[in-house]
């Protein structure tokens, strides 16, 4: 019944020992600024020992405006690379593969945490936070695409095996994808082609930055 579950599988050039993947979750184990801690390394070491083939780490915010909670992992600066390198080595030592989830909270970033108005594809109030974000300019959108790519570059330089784009559950990329949160009338909205443009351009930017390296997208079906 579970034969396939324990068979190896490949994602691009990454070979995983089985089909068991642990998705990203916010643990609150990072430092205040978002660095990897011993507690975080110990947590993932135990999951790797437990037999999971792929461990997705995150979310890791790619821009300070994209932070959703306190003690959340960050990957917006090269100073975070050494911590991810240590974490990747801990996971690899127990036979598992590591993946960093590249994250931006969009309109769900609390203003009292990021110390300014959150940003989103459209200026629509969030029922979750009660706050109204500022609509991103085209220039800001393209800058964010590059920041996602830079996050991927840092993950690769740290020896992490793959990256995952957080394109689900109401955060920034999914806010572009959904007609409920994207009311733009420019090339980043208006129809399905426009709403998917941000994600597709991020993928192109990431691929250009990291080359032949596994890119995973987490996308909501609803």
C-alpha positions as a LaTeX table, in Angstrom:
\begin{tabular}{lrrr}
\hline
Residue & $x$ (\AA) & $y$ (\AA) & $z$ (\AA) \\
\hline
Unk1 & 0.00 & 0.00 & 0.00 \\
Unk2 & 2.82 & 2.42 & 0.90 \\
Unk3 & 5.42 & 1.12 & $-1.55$ \\
Unk4 & 5.57 & 4.34 & $-3.63$ \\
Unk5 & 5.69 & 6.50 & $-0.51$ \\
Unk6 & 9.13 & 5.17 & 0.35 \\
Unk7 & 10.56 & 5.14 & $-3.18$ \\
Unk8 & 13.03 & 7.86 & $-4.30$ \\
Unk9 & 11.80 & 10.73 & $-6.47$ \\
Unk10 & 13.50 & 13.51 & $-8.41$ \\
Unk11 & 12.56 & 17.19 & $-8.64$ \\
Unk12 & 14.78 & 18.56 & $-11.38$ \\
Unk13 & 18.33 & 17.65 & $-10.42$ \\
Unk14 & 17.40 & 17.04 & $-6.76$ \\
Unk15 & 16.94 & 13.39 & $-5.82$ \\
Unk16 & 14.90 & 12.76 & $-2.65$ \\
Unk17 & 15.04 & 9.44 & $-0.81$ \\
Unk18 & 11.25 & 9.14 & $-0.45$ \\
Unk19 & 7.95 & 10.95 & $-1.15$ \\
Unk20 & 7.54 & 12.34 & 2.38 \\
Unk21 & 7.77 & 16.14 & 2.48 \\
Unk22 & 7.32 & 18.35 & 5.51 \\
Unk23 & 5.75 & 21.69 & 4.55 \\
Unk24 & 6.93 & 25.04 & 5.85 \\
Unk25 & 5.51 & 26.41 & 9.08 \\
Unk26 & 6.16 & 29.43 & 11.26 \\
Unk27 & 7.78 & 28.16 & 14.44 \\
Unk28 & 8.89 & 31.42 & 16.03 \\
Unk29 & 12.35 & 29.91 & 16.58 \\
Unk30 & 14.37 & 32.56 & 14.70 \\
Unk31 & 16.03 & 35.57 & 16.32 \\
Unk32 & 14.21 & 38.89 & 16.38 \\
Unk33 & 15.93 & 39.94 & 13.13 \\
Unk34 & 15.30 & 36.57 & 11.48 \\
Unk35 & 18.50 & 34.54 & 11.87 \\
Unk36 & 18.71 & 30.76 & 12.26 \\
Unk37 & 19.11 & 29.58 & 15.88 \\
Unk38 & 20.29 & 26.36 & 17.53 \\
Unk39 & 16.69 & 25.64 & 18.51 \\
Unk40 & 15.65 & 25.80 & 14.84 \\
Unk41 & 18.55 & 23.55 & 13.76 \\
Unk42 & 17.68 & 21.02 & 16.47 \\
Unk43 & 14.02 & 21.01 & 15.41 \\
Unk44 & 14.82 & 20.21 & 11.77 \\
Unk45 & 17.54 & 17.72 & 12.74 \\
Unk46 & 14.91 & 15.67 & 14.59 \\
Unk47 & 12.53 & 15.75 & 11.59 \\
Unk48 & 15.36 & 14.66 & 9.28 \\
Unk49 & 16.22 & 11.83 & 11.68 \\
Unk50 & 12.54 & 10.87 & 11.64 \\
Unk51 & 12.80 & 9.97 & 7.95 \\
Unk52 & 11.20 & 12.78 & 5.94 \\
Unk53 & 12.81 & 13.10 & 2.51 \\
Unk54 & 12.28 & 16.85 & 2.06 \\
Unk55 & 12.03 & 19.55 & 4.71 \\
Unk56 & 10.67 & 22.94 & 3.65 \\
Unk57 & 11.92 & 25.75 & 5.90 \\
Unk58 & 9.96 & 28.93 & 6.29 \\
Unk59 & 8.45 & 31.20 & 5.61 \\
Unk60 & 11.56 & 33.27 & 5.04 \\
Unk61 & 10.70 & 36.87 & 4.22 \\
Unk62 & 12.53 & 38.38 & 1.26 \\
Unk63 & 11.85 & 42.01 & 2.22 \\
Unk64 & 11.31 & 43.63 & 5.65 \\
Unk65 & 7.86 & 44.78 & 4.48 \\
Unk66 & 6.95 & 41.12 & 3.97 \\
Unk67 & 7.30 & 40.03 & 7.58 \\
Unk68 & 4.14 & 38.49 & 9.05 \\
Unk69 & 5.10 & 37.62 & 12.64 \\
Unk70 & 7.77 & 38.06 & 15.26 \\
Unk71 & 10.80 & 35.72 & 15.24 \\
Unk72 & 10.19 & 34.80 & 11.62 \\
Unk73 & 13.06 & 33.68 & 9.39 \\
Unk74 & 14.56 & 36.25 & 7.03 \\
Unk75 & 16.56 & 35.94 & 3.82 \\
Unk76 & 16.67 & 39.55 & 2.59 \\
Unk77 & 20.41 & 40.07 & 3.24 \\
Unk78 & 23.64 & 38.12 & 2.72 \\
Unk79 & 24.28 & 38.22 & 6.47 \\
Unk80 & 21.72 & 35.42 & 6.86 \\
Unk81 & 23.57 & 32.99 & 4.55 \\
Unk82 & 25.85 & 31.43 & 7.24 \\
Unk83 & 22.85 & 30.43 & 9.36 \\
Unk84 & 21.13 & 28.72 & 6.44 \\
Unk85 & 24.40 & 26.97 & 5.59 \\
Unk86 & 24.56 & 25.46 & 9.07 \\
Unk87 & 20.88 & 24.46 & 8.88 \\
Unk88 & 21.29 & 22.82 & 5.46 \\
Unk89 & 24.30 & 20.85 & 6.71 \\
Unk90 & 22.36 & 19.59 & 9.75 \\
Unk91 & 19.52 & 18.37 & 7.54 \\
Unk92 & 21.87 & 16.80 & 4.98 \\
Unk93 & 23.74 & 14.95 & 7.75 \\
Unk94 & 20.59 & 12.92 & 8.40 \\
Unk95 & 19.88 & 12.06 & 4.77 \\
Unk96 & 17.17 & 14.62 & 3.99 \\
Unk97 & 16.98 & 17.48 & 1.49 \\
Unk98 & 16.34 & 21.10 & 2.48 \\
Unk99 & 14.18 & 23.74 & 0.80 \\
Unk100 & 13.76 & 27.40 & 1.75 \\
Unk101 & 10.32 & 28.96 & 1.32 \\
Unk102 & 10.58 & 32.50 & $-0.09$ \\
Unk103 & 7.84 & 34.57 & 1.53 \\
Unk104 & 6.19 & 37.99 & 1.45 \\
Unk105 & 3.07 & 38.60 & 3.54 \\
Unk106 & 1.68 & 41.37 & 1.32 \\
Unk107 & $-1.41$ & 42.97 & 2.84 \\
Unk108 & $-1.29$ & 40.50 & 5.75 \\
Unk109 & 1.87 & 42.10 & 7.16 \\
Unk110 & 0.78 & 43.97 & 10.35 \\
Unk111 & 1.72 & 47.65 & 10.24 \\
Unk112 & 2.67 & 47.64 & 13.94 \\
Unk113 & 5.25 & 44.96 & 13.14 \\
Unk114 & 6.74 & 46.37 & 9.91 \\
Unk115 & 6.36 & 50.00 & 11.13 \\
Unk116 & 4.65 & 51.21 & 7.95 \\
Unk117 & 1.62 & 50.57 & 5.77 \\
Unk118 & 1.61 & 47.09 & 4.21 \\
Unk119 & 1.72 & 46.71 & 0.42 \\
Unk120 & $-0.42$ & 44.68 & $-2.00$ \\
Unk121 & $-1.49$ & 44.54 & $-5.64$ \\
Unk122 & $-4.57$ & 46.62 & $-4.80$ \\
Unk123 & $-5.61$ & 48.90 & $-1.97$ \\
Unk124 & $-8.26$ & 46.62 & $-0.47$ \\
Unk125 & $-8.79$ & 46.21 & 3.26 \\
Unk126 & $-7.97$ & 42.81 & 4.76 \\
Unk127 & $-10.74$ & 41.15 & 6.76 \\
Unk128 & $-8.04$ & 39.36 & 8.74 \\
Unk129 & $-6.02$ & 42.39 & 9.88 \\
Unk130 & $-8.57$ & 45.16 & 9.33 \\
Unk131 & $-5.88$ & 47.22 & 7.61 \\
Unk132 & $-5.85$ & 48.73 & 4.13 \\
Unk133 & $-2.59$ & 48.23 & 2.21 \\
Unk134 & $-0.93$ & 50.59 & $-0.25$ \\
Unk135 & $-1.07$ & 49.59 & $-3.91$ \\
Unk136 & 2.33 & 48.68 & $-5.33$ \\
Unk137 & 3.71 & 50.60 & $-8.29$ \\
Unk138 & 4.99 & 48.72 & $-11.34$ \\
Unk139 & 8.54 & 49.68 & $-10.38$ \\
Unk140 & 8.05 & 48.27 & $-6.89$ \\
Unk141 & 6.60 & 45.05 & $-8.29$ \\
Unk142 & 9.64 & 44.53 & $-10.49$ \\
Unk143 & 11.95 & 45.29 & $-7.57$ \\
Unk144 & 10.18 & 42.63 & $-5.52$ \\
Unk145 & 10.68 & 40.10 & $-8.31$ \\
Unk146 & 14.40 & 40.73 & $-8.07$ \\
Unk147 & 14.28 & 40.39 & $-4.27$ \\
Unk148 & 12.66 & 36.95 & $-4.58$ \\
Unk149 & 15.49 & 36.00 & $-6.95$ \\
Unk150 & 18.11 & 37.32 & $-4.54$ \\
Unk151 & 16.56 & 35.22 & $-1.77$ \\
Unk152 & 16.91 & 32.17 & $-4.01$ \\
Unk153 & 20.53 & 33.04 & $-4.74$ \\
Unk154 & 21.27 & 33.22 & $-1.01$ \\
Unk155 & 19.60 & 29.86 & $-0.41$ \\
Unk156 & 21.65 & 28.24 & $-3.16$ \\
Unk157 & 24.89 & 29.80 & $-1.89$ \\
Unk158 & 24.08 & 28.42 & 1.57 \\
Unk159 & 23.88 & 24.89 & 0.18 \\
Unk160 & 20.10 & 24.59 & 0.48 \\
Unk161 & 18.80 & 22.04 & $-2.05$ \\
Unk162 & 15.77 & 23.95 & $-3.41$ \\
Unk163 & 13.52 & 26.99 & $-2.99$ \\
Unk164 & 9.75 & 27.22 & $-2.73$ \\
Unk165 & 7.73 & 30.29 & $-3.74$ \\
Unk166 & 4.91 & 30.97 & $-1.28$ \\
Unk167 & 2.10 & 31.59 & $-3.77$ \\
Unk168 & $-0.78$ & 30.50 & $-1.55$ \\
Unk169 & $-2.97$ & 31.25 & 1.46 \\
Unk170 & $-3.58$ & 34.96 & 0.99 \\
Unk171 & 0.01 & 36.23 & 0.95 \\
Unk172 & 1.51 & 38.56 & $-1.66$ \\
Unk173 & 1.86 & 36.28 & $-4.69$ \\
Unk174 & $-1.60$ & 34.78 & $-4.19$ \\
Unk175 & $-3.00$ & 38.29 & $-3.77$ \\
Unk176 & $-1.88$ & 38.92 & $-7.35$ \\
Unk177 & $-3.34$ & 35.61 & $-8.55$ \\
Unk178 & $-6.81$ & 36.10 & $-7.04$ \\
Unk179 & $-9.45$ & 38.34 & $-8.67$ \\
Unk180 & $-10.79$ & 38.95 & $-5.13$ \\
Unk181 & $-7.62$ & 40.83 & $-4.12$ \\
Unk182 & $-6.23$ & 42.00 & $-7.47$ \\
Unk183 & $-8.29$ & 44.80 & $-9.04$ \\
Unk184 & $-5.45$ & 46.28 & $-11.10$ \\
Unk185 & $-6.12$ & 47.45 & $-14.66$ \\
Unk186 & $-2.48$ & 47.41 & $-15.79$ \\
Unk187 & $-0.35$ & 44.47 & $-17.04$ \\
Unk188 & $-0.33$ & 42.93 & $-13.55$ \\
Unk189 & $-4.09$ & 42.57 & $-13.32$ \\
Unk190 & $-7.37$ & 42.77 & $-15.26$ \\
Unk191 & $-7.42$ & 39.14 & $-16.49$ \\
Unk192 & $-5.84$ & 35.75 & $-15.80$ \\
Unk193 & $-2.79$ & 36.53 & $-17.90$ \\
Unk194 & $-2.21$ & 39.75 & $-15.99$ \\
Unk195 & $-2.81$ & 38.23 & $-12.56$ \\
Unk196 & $-0.30$ & 35.42 & $-13.18$ \\
Unk197 & 2.36 & 37.75 & $-14.56$ \\
Unk198 & 3.95 & 38.54 & $-11.17$ \\
Unk199 & 4.47 & 34.86 & $-10.33$ \\
Unk200 & 5.75 & 33.97 & $-13.80$ \\
Unk201 & 8.18 & 36.88 & $-13.81$ \\
Unk202 & 9.43 & 35.86 & $-10.35$ \\
Unk203 & 10.12 & 32.35 & $-11.66$ \\
Unk204 & 12.03 & 33.78 & $-14.64$ \\
Unk205 & 14.06 & 36.05 & $-12.35$ \\
Unk206 & 14.84 & 33.19 & $-9.99$ \\
Unk207 & 15.83 & 30.87 & $-12.84$ \\
Unk208 & 18.13 & 33.52 & $-14.30$ \\
Unk209 & 19.77 & 33.98 & $-10.90$ \\
Unk210 & 20.24 & 30.33 & $-9.86$ \\
Unk211 & 20.34 & 28.38 & $-13.13$ \\
Unk212 & 19.59 & 24.65 & $-13.02$ \\
Unk213 & 18.21 & 24.56 & $-9.48$ \\
Unk214 & 14.89 & 23.20 & $-8.18$ \\
Unk215 & 12.08 & 25.79 & $-7.89$ \\
Unk216 & 8.85 & 24.71 & $-6.20$ \\
Unk217 & 5.59 & 26.70 & $-6.09$ \\
Unk218 & 3.08 & 26.33 & $-3.30$ \\
Unk219 & $-0.28$ & 27.29 & $-4.83$ \\
Unk220 & $-3.78$ & 27.10 & $-3.34$ \\
Unk221 & $-6.33$ & 25.24 & $-5.48$ \\
Unk222 & $-9.17$ & 27.37 & $-4.10$ \\
\hline
\end{tabular}
